[in-house]
Each structure stands twice: as C-alpha cells, then as structure tokens.
PDB file of C-alpha atoms in Angstrom:
ATOM      1  CA  ASN A   1       0.000   0.000   0.000  1.00 57.00           C
ATOM      2  CA  ILE A   2       1.511   3.298  -1.100  1.00 58.00           C
ATOM      3  CA  ARG A   3       0.136   5.037   2.004  1.00 58.00           C
ATOM      4  CA  ASP A   4       2.430   2.843   4.096  1.00 58.00           C
ATOM      5  CA  LYS A   5       5.365   2.702   1.671  1.00 61.00           C
ATOM      6  CA  PHE A   6       5.636   6.434   0.945  1.00 60.00           C
ATOM      7  CA  LYS A   7       4.485   8.826   3.638  1.00 67.00           C
ATOM      8  CA  SER A   8       6.585  11.767   2.467  1.00 81.00           C
ATOM      9  CA  GLU A   9       8.768  13.191  -0.280  1.00 87.00           C
ATOM     10  CA  ILE A  10      11.833  11.909   1.595  1.00 90.00           C
ATOM     11  CA  ASP A  11      10.556   8.333   1.265  1.00 91.00           C
ATOM     12  CA  PHE A  12      10.379   8.681  -2.516  1.00 94.00           C
ATOM     13  CA  GLU A  13      13.815  10.274  -2.534  1.00 94.00           C
ATOM     14  CA  LYS A  14      15.382   7.428  -0.541  1.00 94.00           C
ATOM     15  CA  SER A  15      13.756   4.882  -2.837  1.00 93.00           C
ATOM     16  CA  LEU A  16      15.065   6.410  -6.085  1.00 95.00           C
ATOM     17  CA  ASN A  17      18.512   7.154  -4.648  1.00 95.00           C
ATOM     18  CA  GLY A  18      18.730   3.536  -3.537  1.00 93.00           C
ATOM     19  CA  ILE A  19      18.328   2.474  -7.166  1.00 93.00           C
ATOM     20  CA  LEU A  20      20.545   5.102  -8.787  1.00 94.00           C
ATOM     21  CA  ILE A  21      23.449   4.983  -6.333  1.00 90.00           C
ATOM     22  CA  ASN A  22      24.410   1.504  -7.533  1.00 86.00           C
ATOM     23  CA  THR A  23      24.225   2.473 -11.215  1.00 86.00           C
ATOM     24  CA  GLU A  24      27.393   4.002 -12.648  1.00 85.00           C
ATOM     25  CA  ASN A  25      26.287   4.220 -16.274  1.00 92.00           C
ATOM     26  CA  TYR A  26      24.611   7.556 -17.049  1.00 94.00           C
ATOM     27  CA  GLU A  27      22.369   6.091 -19.761  1.00 93.00           C
ATOM     28  CA  LYS A  28      21.146   3.365 -17.416  1.00 94.00           C
ATOM     29  CA  LYS A  29      20.280   6.008 -14.831  1.00 95.00           C
ATOM     30  CA  LEU A  30      17.920   7.539 -17.407  1.00 95.00           C
ATOM     31  CA  ASP A  31      16.158   4.207 -17.934  1.00 95.00           C
ATOM     32  CA  PHE A  32      16.051   3.136 -14.285  1.00 96.00           C
ATOM     33  CA  SER A  33      14.611   6.460 -13.147  1.00 97.00           C
ATOM     34  CA  ARG A  34      11.898   6.264 -15.816  1.00 97.00           C
ATOM     35  CA  LYS A  35      10.931   2.746 -14.830  1.00 96.00           C
ATOM     36  CA  TRP A  36      10.826   3.732 -11.154  1.00 96.00           C
ATOM     37  CA  LEU A  37       8.648   6.774 -11.845  1.00 96.00           C
ATOM     38  CA  ARG A  38       6.222   4.845 -14.030  1.00 96.00           C
ATOM     39  CA  GLU A  39       5.777   2.145 -11.381  1.00 94.00           C
ATOM     40  CA  ASN A  40       5.112   4.659  -8.629  1.00 94.00           C
ATOM     41  CA  LYS A  41       2.686   6.690 -10.739  1.00 95.00           C
ATOM     42  CA  PHE A  42       0.843   3.429 -11.372  1.00 93.00           C
ATOM     43  CA  LEU A  43       0.737   2.704  -7.633  1.00 91.00           C
ATOM     44  CA  ILE A  44      -0.718   6.118  -6.862  1.00 93.00           C
ATOM     45  CA  GLY A  45      -3.260   5.794  -9.669  1.00 93.00           C
ATOM     46  CA  THR A  46      -4.303   2.343  -8.465  1.00 92.00           C
ATOM     47  CA  GLN A  47      -4.818   3.574  -4.905  1.00 91.00           C
ATOM     48  CA  LEU A  48      -6.928   6.459  -6.229  1.00 93.00           C
ATOM     49  CA  ILE A  49      -9.103   4.192  -8.394  1.00 94.00           C
ATOM     50  CA  GLN A  50      -9.619   1.826  -5.455  1.00 92.00           C
ATOM     51  CA  MET A  51     -10.595   4.864  -3.333  1.00 92.00           C
ATOM     52  CA  ASN A  52      -7.902   4.142  -0.751  1.00 90.00           C
ATOM     53  CA  ILE A  53      -6.811   7.771  -1.199  1.00 91.00           C
ATOM     54  CA  ASP A  54      -8.735  10.832  -2.367  1.00 93.00           C
ATOM     55  CA  GLY A  55      -7.834  13.271  -5.125  1.00 93.00           C
ATOM     56  CA  THR A  56      -6.148  15.726  -2.783  1.00 93.00           C
ATOM     57  CA  LYS A  57      -3.893  13.007  -1.367  1.00 93.00           C
ATOM     58  CA  ALA A  58      -3.111  11.746  -4.879  1.00 94.00           C
ATOM     59  CA  SER A  59      -2.081  15.257  -5.976  1.00 95.00           C
ATOM     60  CA  LYS A  60       0.190  15.549  -2.952  1.00 94.00           C
ATOM     61  CA  LEU A  61       1.774  12.166  -3.729  1.00 95.00           C
ATOM     62  CA  PHE A  62       2.273  13.006  -7.422  1.00 96.00           C
ATOM     63  CA  SER A  63       3.907  16.283  -6.339  1.00 97.00           C
ATOM     64  CA  ASN A  64       6.137  14.527  -3.787  1.00 96.00           C
ATOM     65  CA  LEU A  65       7.107  12.038  -6.471  1.00 96.00           C
ATOM     66  CA  ALA A  66       8.135  14.814  -8.885  1.00 97.00           C
ATOM     67  CA  SER A  67      10.031  16.792  -6.239  1.00 97.00           C
ATOM     68  CA  ALA A  68      11.955  13.701  -5.159  1.00 97.00           C
ATOM     69  CA  THR A  69      12.791  12.883  -8.778  1.00 97.00           C
ATOM     70  CA  LEU A  70      14.255  16.349  -9.355  1.00 98.00           C
ATOM     71  CA  LYS A  71      16.255  16.198  -6.113  1.00 97.00           C
ATOM     72  CA  CYS A  72      17.784  12.845  -7.044  1.00 97.00           C
ATOM     73  CA  ILE A  73      18.569  13.708 -10.644  1.00 97.00           C
ATOM     74  CA  LEU A  74      20.139  17.154 -10.284  1.00 98.00           C
ATOM     75  CA  PRO A  75      23.342  15.889  -8.565  1.00 97.00           C
ATOM     76  CA  ILE A  76      23.712  13.197 -11.242  1.00 97.00           C
ATOM     77  CA  VAL A  77      23.437  15.740 -14.048  1.00 97.00           C
ATOM     78  CA  LYS A  78      25.825  18.174 -12.331  1.00 97.00           C
ATOM     79  CA  LYS A  79      28.416  15.432 -11.838  1.00 96.00           C
ATOM     80  CA  GLU A  80      28.200  14.324 -15.481  1.00 96.00           C
ATOM     81  CA  PHE A  81      28.284  17.920 -16.709  1.00 97.00           C
ATOM     82  CA  SER A  82      31.372  18.748 -14.640  1.00 97.00           C
ATOM     83  CA  LYS A  83      33.370  15.978 -16.347  1.00 96.00           C
ATOM     84  CA  THR A  84      33.557  18.185 -19.423  1.00 96.00           C
ATOM     85  CA  TYR A  85      32.983  21.719 -18.196  1.00 97.00           C
ATOM     86  CA  GLY A  86      34.218  21.619 -14.602  1.00 97.00           C
ATOM     87  CA  HIS A  87      32.806  24.030 -12.036  1.00 96.00           C
ATOM     88  CA  ILE A  88      32.528  27.746 -11.502  1.00 96.00           C
ATOM     89  CA  GLN A  89      34.091  28.230  -8.101  1.00 93.00           C
ATOM     90  CA  ASP A  90      31.646  29.077  -5.287  1.00 93.00           C
ATOM     91  CA  SER A  91      28.752  29.444  -7.723  1.00 96.00           C
ATOM     92  CA  MET A  92      25.264  28.172  -6.905  1.00 97.00           C
ATOM     93  CA  PHE A  93      22.336  26.733  -8.822  1.00 98.00           C
ATOM     94  CA  ALA A  94      18.692  26.219  -7.868  1.00 98.00           C
ATOM     95  CA  VAL A  95      15.490  24.847  -9.381  1.00 98.00           C
ATOM     96  CA  VAL A  96      12.213  26.635  -8.617  1.00 98.00           C
ATOM     97  CA  ALA A  97       8.872  24.939  -9.319  1.00 98.00           C
ATOM     98  CA  MET A  98       5.851  26.888 -10.491  1.00 97.00           C
ATOM     99  CA  GLY A  99       2.364  25.800 -11.548  1.00 95.00           C
ATOM    100  CA  THR A 100       0.976  22.492 -10.317  1.00 96.00           C
ATOM    101  CA  LEU A 101       4.280  21.267  -8.869  1.00 97.00           C
ATOM    102  CA  GLY A 102       4.837  24.544  -7.050  1.00 97.00           C
ATOM    103  CA  GLY A 103       1.303  24.418  -5.661  1.00 95.00           C
ATOM    104  CA  GLU A 104       1.511  20.652  -4.972  1.00 95.00           C
ATOM    105  CA  GLU A 105      -1.504  20.026  -7.209  1.00 95.00           C
ATOM    106  CA  MET A 106      -0.060  17.601  -9.750  1.00 96.00           C
ATOM    107  CA  LEU A 107      -2.105  15.058 -11.649  1.00 94.00           C
ATOM    108  CA  PHE A 108      -1.031  11.832 -13.367  1.00 92.00           C
ATOM    109  CA  SER A 109       0.058  13.513 -16.602  1.00 92.00           C
ATOM    110  CA  SER A 110       1.038  16.992 -15.351  1.00 95.00           C
ATOM    111  CA  ASP A 111       4.107  18.623 -16.842  1.00 97.00           C
ATOM    112  CA  LEU A 112       6.658  20.547 -14.781  1.00 97.00           C
ATOM    113  CA  ASP A 113       6.832  24.353 -14.815  1.00 97.00           C
ATOM    114  CA  LEU A 114      10.409  25.141 -13.832  1.00 97.00           C
ATOM    115  CA  ILE A 115      12.693  28.146 -13.430  1.00 97.00           C
ATOM    116  CA  PHE A 116      16.485  27.832 -13.156  1.00 98.00           C
ATOM    117  CA  ILE A 117      18.372  30.389 -11.073  1.00 98.00           C
ATOM    118  CA  TYR A 118      22.141  30.685 -10.630  1.00 97.00           C
ATOM    119  CA  HIS A 119      24.394  32.864  -8.473  1.00 97.00           C
ATOM    120  CA  ASP A 120      28.059  33.702  -9.074  1.00 94.00           C
ATOM    121  CA  PRO A 121      28.838  35.827  -5.987  1.00 92.00           C
ATOM    122  CA  LYS A 122      32.583  36.132  -6.634  1.00 91.00           C
ATOM    123  CA  ASN A 123      32.174  36.952 -10.339  1.00 90.00           C
ATOM    124  CA  ILE A 124      34.515  34.135 -11.387  1.00 89.00           C
ATOM    125  CA  ASN A 125      32.879  34.316 -14.833  1.00 87.00           C
ATOM    126  CA  GLU A 126      34.440  31.137 -16.248  1.00 92.00           C
ATOM    127  CA  SER A 127      34.399  27.418 -15.524  1.00 94.00           C
ATOM    128  CA  ASN A 128      37.576  25.448 -14.812  1.00 94.00           C
ATOM    129  CA  GLY A 129      36.858  22.357 -16.906  1.00 90.00           C
ATOM    130  CA  GLU A 130      38.552  20.877 -19.947  1.00 92.00           C
ATOM    131  CA  LYS A 131      36.112  22.947 -21.988  1.00 95.00           C
ATOM    132  CA  LYS A 132      35.681  26.353 -20.389  1.00 95.00           C
ATOM    133  CA  LEU A 133      32.398  28.246 -20.463  1.00 95.00           C
ATOM    134  CA  ASP A 134      31.408  31.701 -19.311  1.00 94.00           C
ATOM    135  CA  THR A 135      28.883  31.833 -16.479  1.00 95.00           C
ATOM    136  CA  LEU A 136      25.788  32.465 -18.616  1.00 95.00           C
ATOM    137  CA  ASN A 137      26.522  29.622 -21.049  1.00 96.00           C
ATOM    138  CA  TYR A 138      27.646  27.296 -18.273  1.00 97.00           C
ATOM    139  CA  PHE A 139      24.325  27.413 -16.451  1.00 97.00           C
ATOM    140  CA  ALA A 140      22.315  27.504 -19.684  1.00 96.00           C
ATOM    141  CA  ARG A 141      23.948  24.253 -20.821  1.00 97.00           C
ATOM    142  CA  LEU A 142      23.625  22.697 -17.375  1.00 98.00           C
ATOM    143  CA  SER A 143      19.905  23.553 -17.413  1.00 98.00           C
ATOM    144  CA  LYS A 144      19.484  22.047 -20.891  1.00 97.00           C
ATOM    145  CA  MET A 145      21.216  18.852 -19.803  1.00 98.00           C
ATOM    146  CA  PHE A 146      18.907  18.649 -16.784  1.00 98.00           C
ATOM    147  CA  ILE A 147      15.857  19.179 -19.020  1.00 97.00           C
ATOM    148  CA  ASN A 148      17.110  16.504 -21.436  1.00 97.00           C
ATOM    149  CA  PHE A 149      17.468  13.988 -18.612  1.00 97.00           C
ATOM    150  CA  LEU A 150      13.869  14.630 -17.608  1.00 97.00           C
ATOM    151  CA  SER A 151      12.189  14.885 -21.005  1.00 97.00           C
ATOM    152  CA  SER A 152      14.231  12.846 -23.507  1.00 95.00           C
ATOM    153  CA  LEU A 153      12.563   9.700 -24.811  1.00 94.00           C
ATOM    154  CA  THR A 154      14.287   6.366 -24.111  1.00 93.00           C
ATOM    155  CA  ALA A 155      13.117   2.766 -24.339  1.00 93.00           C
ATOM    156  CA  GLU A 156      11.524   3.312 -20.914  1.00 94.00           C
ATOM    157  CA  GLY A 157       9.706   6.495 -22.000  1.00 94.00           C
ATOM    158  CA  LYS A 158      10.287   9.924 -20.491  1.00 95.00           C
ATOM    159  CA  LEU A 159      10.036  11.337 -16.994  1.00 96.00           C
ATOM    160  CA  TYR A 160       8.212  14.634 -17.525  1.00 97.00           C
ATOM    161  CA  GLU A 161       7.440  17.261 -20.109  1.00 96.00           C
ATOM    162  CA  ILE A 162       9.106  20.523 -19.079  1.00 97.00           C
ATOM    163  CA  ASP A 163       7.476  23.950 -19.490  1.00 95.00           C
ATOM    164  CA  MET A 164       9.787  26.966 -19.197  1.00 94.00           C
ATOM    165  CA  ARG A 165       7.311  29.688 -20.211  1.00 91.00           C
ATOM    166  CA  LEU A 166       7.031  31.077 -16.676  1.00 90.00           C
ATOM    167  CA  ARG A 167      10.703  32.055 -16.536  1.00 90.00           C
ATOM    168  CA  PRO A 168      11.493  35.805 -16.587  1.00 88.00           C
ATOM    169  CA  SER A 169      10.701  37.279 -20.031  1.00 80.00           C
ATOM    170  CA  GLY A 170       9.034  34.007 -21.026  1.00 77.00           C
ATOM    171  CA  GLN A 171      10.225  32.164 -24.129  1.00 76.00           C
ATOM    172  CA  SER A 172      12.442  35.077 -25.132  1.00 78.00           C
ATOM    173  CA  GLY A 173      14.320  34.993 -21.813  1.00 81.00           C
ATOM    174  CA  PRO A 174      17.505  33.027 -21.018  1.00 90.00           C
ATOM    175  CA  ILE A 175      16.989  29.425 -19.984  1.00 95.00           C
ATOM    176  CA  ALA A 176      18.825  30.091 -16.701  1.00 96.00           C
ATOM    177  CA  THR A 177      18.627  33.449 -14.941  1.00 96.00           C
ATOM    178  CA  SER A 178      21.048  35.016 -12.507  1.00 96.00           C
ATOM    179  CA  LEU A 179      19.711  35.754  -9.038  1.00 97.00           C
ATOM    180  CA  GLU A 180      20.251  39.486  -9.547  1.00 96.00           C
ATOM    181  CA  SER A 181      18.402  39.499 -12.881  1.00 95.00           C
ATOM    182  CA  PHE A 182      15.533  37.454 -11.467  1.00 95.00           C
ATOM    183  CA  LEU A 183      14.999  39.809  -8.529  1.00 95.00           C
ATOM    184  CA  LEU A 184      15.380  42.924 -10.693  1.00 95.00           C
ATOM    185  CA  TYR A 185      12.842  41.574 -13.191  1.00 94.00           C
ATOM    186  CA  GLN A 186      10.325  40.793 -10.466  1.00 93.00           C
ATOM    187  CA  GLU A 187      10.867  44.242  -8.968  1.00 90.00           C
ATOM    188  CA  GLN A 188      10.644  46.332 -12.130  1.00 91.00           C
ATOM    189  CA  ALA A 189       9.276  44.422 -15.108  1.00 92.00           C
ATOM    190  CA  ALA A 190       7.039  41.524 -14.027  1.00 93.00           C
ATOM    191  CA  TRP A 191       3.428  41.639 -15.246  1.00 93.00           C
ATOM    192  CA  THR A 192       0.537  41.006 -12.872  1.00 95.00           C
ATOM    193  CA  TRP A 193       0.043  37.484 -14.217  1.00 94.00           C
ATOM    194  CA  GLU A 194       3.701  36.756 -13.418  1.00 95.00           C
ATOM    195  CA  LYS A 195       3.203  37.928  -9.845  1.00 95.00           C
ATOM    196  CA  MET A 196       0.133  35.704  -9.682  1.00 96.00           C
ATOM    197  CA  ALA A 197       2.193  32.756 -10.920  1.00 95.00           C
ATOM    198  CA  LEU A 198       4.828  33.553  -8.297  1.00 96.00           C
ATOM    199  CA  THR A 199       2.287  32.854  -5.539  1.00 95.00           C
ATOM    200  CA  LYS A 200       2.793  29.162  -6.382  1.00 96.00           C
ATOM    201  CA  ALA A 201       6.589  29.301  -6.573  1.00 97.00           C
ATOM    202  CA  ARG A 202       8.403  26.710  -4.462  1.00 97.00           C
ATOM    203  CA  THR A 203      12.127  26.015  -4.313  1.00 97.00           C
ATOM    204  CA  ILE A 204      12.833  22.341  -4.986  1.00 97.00           C
ATOM    205  CA  CYS A 205      16.527  21.492  -5.238  1.00 97.00           C
ATOM    206  CA  GLY A 206      19.963  22.994  -5.565  1.00 97.00           C
ATOM    207  CA  ASP A 207      22.453  24.729  -3.305  1.00 97.00           C
ATOM    208  CA  LYS A 208      21.056  25.405   0.178  1.00 97.00           C
ATOM    209  CA  PHE A 209      22.198  29.021   0.489  1.00 97.00           C
ATOM    210  CA  LEU A 210      20.584  29.986  -2.823  1.00 97.00           C
ATOM    211  CA  LEU A 211      17.391  28.067  -2.005  1.00 97.00           C
ATOM    212  CA  LYS A 212      17.076  29.936   1.286  1.00 97.00           C
ATOM    213  CA  LYS A 213      17.831  33.268  -0.397  1.00 97.00           C
ATOM    214  CA  LEU A 214      15.140  32.610  -3.008  1.00 97.00           C
ATOM    215  CA  ASP A 215      12.574  31.591  -0.378  1.00 96.00           C
ATOM    216  CA  ILE A 216      13.144  34.853   1.478  1.00 95.00           C
ATOM    217  CA  SER A 217      13.199  36.972  -1.695  1.00 96.00           C
ATOM    218  CA  ILE A 218      10.014  35.479  -3.151  1.00 95.00           C
ATOM    219  CA  SER A 219       8.208  36.035   0.168  1.00 93.00           C
ATOM    220  CA  GLU A 220       9.367  39.659   0.183  1.00 93.00           C
ATOM    221  CA  ILE A 221       8.156  40.176  -3.388  1.00 94.00           C
ATOM    222  CA  LEU A 222       4.712  38.787  -2.522  1.00 93.00           C
ATOM    223  CA  ARG A 223       4.492  40.945   0.601  1.00 92.00           C
ATOM    224  CA  LYS A 224       5.003  44.220  -1.253  1.00 92.00           C
ATOM    225  CA  SER A 225       2.183  46.729  -1.389  1.00 91.00           C
ATOM    226  CA  TYR A 226       0.399  46.524  -4.745  1.00 93.00           C
ATOM    227  CA  SER A 227      -2.273  48.727  -6.250  1.00 93.00           C
ATOM    228  CA  LYS A 228      -5.672  47.137  -5.636  1.00 94.00           C
ATOM    229  CA  LYS A 229      -7.156  48.824  -8.704  1.00 95.00           C
ATOM    230  CA  GLU A 230      -4.295  47.774 -10.971  1.00 95.00           C
ATOM    231  CA  ILE A 231      -4.271  44.164  -9.793  1.00 96.00           C
ATOM    232  CA  ILE A 232      -8.028  43.674 -10.083  1.00 95.00           C
ATOM    233  CA  ASN A 233      -8.191  45.324 -13.533  1.00 97.00           C
ATOM    234  CA  ASP A 234      -5.331  43.157 -14.786  1.00 97.00           C
ATOM    235  CA  ILE A 235      -6.962  39.995 -13.437  1.00 96.00           C
ATOM    236  CA  LEU A 236     -10.258  40.907 -15.120  1.00 96.00           C
ATOM    237  CA  ASP A 237      -8.408  41.506 -18.407  1.00 96.00           C
ATOM    238  CA  ILE A 238      -6.754  38.080 -18.107  1.00 95.00           C
ATOM    239  CA  ARG A 239     -10.141  36.507 -17.434  1.00 94.00           C
ATOM    240  CA  LYS A 240     -11.671  38.174 -20.513  1.00 92.00           C
ATOM    241  CA  LYS A 241      -8.870  36.834 -22.711  1.00 92.00           C
ATOM    242  CA  ILE A 242      -9.429  33.333 -21.354  1.00 90.00           C
ATOM    243  CA  ASN A 243     -13.166  33.640 -22.034  1.00 88.00           C
ATOM    244  CA  ASN A 244     -12.386  34.531 -25.652  1.00 87.00           C
ATOM    245  CA  GLU A 245      -9.918  31.674 -26.120  1.00 85.00           C
ATOM    246  CA  LYS A 246     -11.580  28.797 -24.249  1.00 80.00           C
ATOM    247  CA  ASN A 247     -14.943  27.079 -24.543  1.00 71.00           C
ATOM    248  CA  ILE A 248     -16.491  27.909 -21.185  1.00 77.00           C
ATOM    249  CA  ASN A 249     -20.099  27.152 -22.122  1.00 77.00           C
ATOM    250  CA  SER A 250     -19.982  23.534 -20.988  1.00 80.00           C
ATOM    251  CA  VAL A 251     -20.916  22.971 -17.346  1.00 82.00           C
ATOM    252  CA  TRP A 252     -18.283  20.205 -17.310  1.00 87.00           C
ATOM    253  CA  ASN A 253     -15.447  22.607 -18.058  1.00 86.00           C
ATOM    254  CA  ILE A 254     -14.836  23.055 -14.330  1.00 88.00           C
ATOM    255  CA  LYS A 255     -11.448  24.701 -14.804  1.00 89.00           C
ATOM    256  CA  TYR A 256     -12.481  27.614 -17.019  1.00 90.00           C
ATOM    257  CA  ILE A 257     -16.236  28.011 -16.441  1.00 89.00           C
ATOM    258  CA  ASN A 258     -17.316  31.148 -14.571  1.00 88.00           C
ATOM    259  CA  GLY A 259     -16.989  30.376 -10.864  1.00 90.00           C
ATOM    260  CA  GLY A 260     -14.769  27.367 -11.607  1.00 91.00           C
ATOM    261  CA  ILE A 261     -11.303  26.332 -10.458  1.00 91.00           C
ATOM    262  CA  MET A 262      -9.477  29.139 -12.257  1.00 93.00           C
ATOM    263  CA  ASP A 263     -11.680  31.819 -10.689  1.00 95.00           C
ATOM    264  CA  CYS A 264     -11.050  30.311  -7.252  1.00 95.00           C
ATOM    265  CA  GLU A 265      -7.305  30.497  -7.937  1.00 95.00           C
ATOM    266  CA  PHE A 266      -7.533  34.066  -9.219  1.00 96.00           C
ATOM    267  CA  ILE A 267      -9.445  35.159  -6.099  1.00 96.00           C
ATOM    268  CA  ALA A 268      -6.883  33.506  -3.819  1.00 95.00           C
ATOM    269  CA  GLN A 269      -3.983  35.074  -5.737  1.00 96.00           C
ATOM    270  CA  TYR A 270      -5.717  38.466  -5.649  1.00 96.00           C
ATOM    271  CA  PHE A 271      -6.070  38.291  -1.864  1.00 94.00           C
ATOM    272  CA  LYS A 272      -2.458  37.215  -1.456  1.00 93.00           C
ATOM    273  CA  LEU A 273      -1.120  40.111  -3.546  1.00 94.00           C
ATOM    274  CA  ILE A 274      -3.386  42.794  -2.088  1.00 94.00           C
ATOM    275  CA  TYR A 275      -3.337  41.827   1.592  1.00 92.00           C
ATOM    276  CA  GLY A 276       0.053  40.094   1.866  1.00 89.00           C
ATOM    277  CA  SER A 277       1.782  43.326   2.929  1.00 88.00           C
ATOM    278  CA  ALA A 278      -0.619  43.788   5.858  1.00 89.00           C
ATOM    279  CA  HIS A 279      -0.636  40.139   6.928  1.00 87.00           C
ATOM    280  CA  ASN A 280       2.923  38.860   6.633  1.00 76.00           C
ATOM    281  CA  GLU A 281       2.149  35.711   8.568  1.00 76.00           C
TER     282      GLU A 281
END
C-alpha cells in the first residue's frame, strides 16, 4: 500500500537514490529512473481508483514524487556535466517549481513548470573544466542537460514534459537566470500574471544558500504593497482573454467556467497580492 510505503517526499527520494546509487552508467540512470517513476505513478493511480486515497492526497503524492525525482537527478546531471565543463568556483544553482508542482496540485500527466536560477557571488565568470564556459553559457547548458534527462525519450519512456514559459521574459528569456536578474525583473518588469504565478513558486533542489535566499526573496516580493485597482483590472483583463480563447459554455469545463477552479485560484492570488503586505504571517 503506497500510504504505508511512501508517507513523504523523503521516502520517494530514498527509494530512487537507492536504485541510482548503484548504477554508474549515465544512460542506465535515465532508464532506471523512468521505470521507477512509471511504477510509482501506477501505484498512486491504483490507490486512487480503489478509493484508498482521495484526489487531494493523490495530488500531494504526485507532487512529492516529482520533487523527489528532481532532487535525485540534479546531482547526477551536475556530476556528469562537470566531467567536461568543470565548475565555476563558489557558484550556486537552484530549481524553482511553479504551476501544479509549485502548488503541490499535480495530476497523473502533469508537466513541470520550472525556473532555473544561478548565483556567481565572486564573479569568477568562467568554468575550470577541460572545456571552459562563461557563467551564462555554463548554467544555460547545465539547465538544458537537466531538461534533457527529464524529457528525452528512451526505451523506458520519459520522466516529464518541461514547461519553461514562466521564466522571466518568457520564451524570449535566457533558460537560466542570474539571481540578480531574477529579482530585478520581479521588482521592475514583471506583469501582474507573473506575480500571480509567483504565488505558487516553491524552491525544490539545488544549493542550500541559494534556495534559502530565493525563499526569502520570493516572500518579500509577494508581501510588497500593490495597487488594488491595478491588480483587479489586470486579473479581469486576463479573465476576458481566457473567455475569448476557451470554450467555457460547458458545465463540465470546471477549470475555465465562470466560478470554476481558475476563478477560485484568481481570487486567492488576488487576496495574497493585495493583503500580503498587511498580513505577513
């Protein structure tokens, strides 16, 4: 029973690490992780169908499963990457989850909305590997290798589809963003919908100092004082665009129908942005 086998994210993490730690071959790690994920998704789905767990518990388990997968895989990718490109001394790297993973609301086939943040506090600016890279390209290539591990198709399938559209500047932005650029963007250039998305942001894996710094910084951003009129007008504009693009006439379209899941989320995000500064707790 998955309720007894996996009570937390740490249980999933220990399980996958136990498999991968004895596997030296990088290609085999791709296959073994995919097989492990598929089996555990099946277990969660079976428990849900048999009504041993409810939908909320299943979402939490799917989210724990994804978080644990990312935590186990990042060190593997970094180690493999460093064989060619080395390290940038004292630099840091972190993965931030948005969307359903950030909000711990994942379903069986959910993709992962991710943001990659790096920090080079000593401005080393170049890696020390056999092939040297400047900081921007180093973390961009590391991020791409991480994405490839997660989303590339092998004989055992793929782990997850990755969505990067919520990163600063969207699809036109760099694949990995420096901490300074991320904070400056959120401070000066982020649209209301990006602030709304940030209410679901959750740090997942990476270097502890940077994870803690991001947790504090994101909380500070969400606790700023925002214009009530501006926020509500922007949210209404977003809602109108969705109404024009989606079929919301069906009563079964519970995500987009008026008064449905999306409206509940928008109301919650509105309250968080408008009243967060007065209610820090």
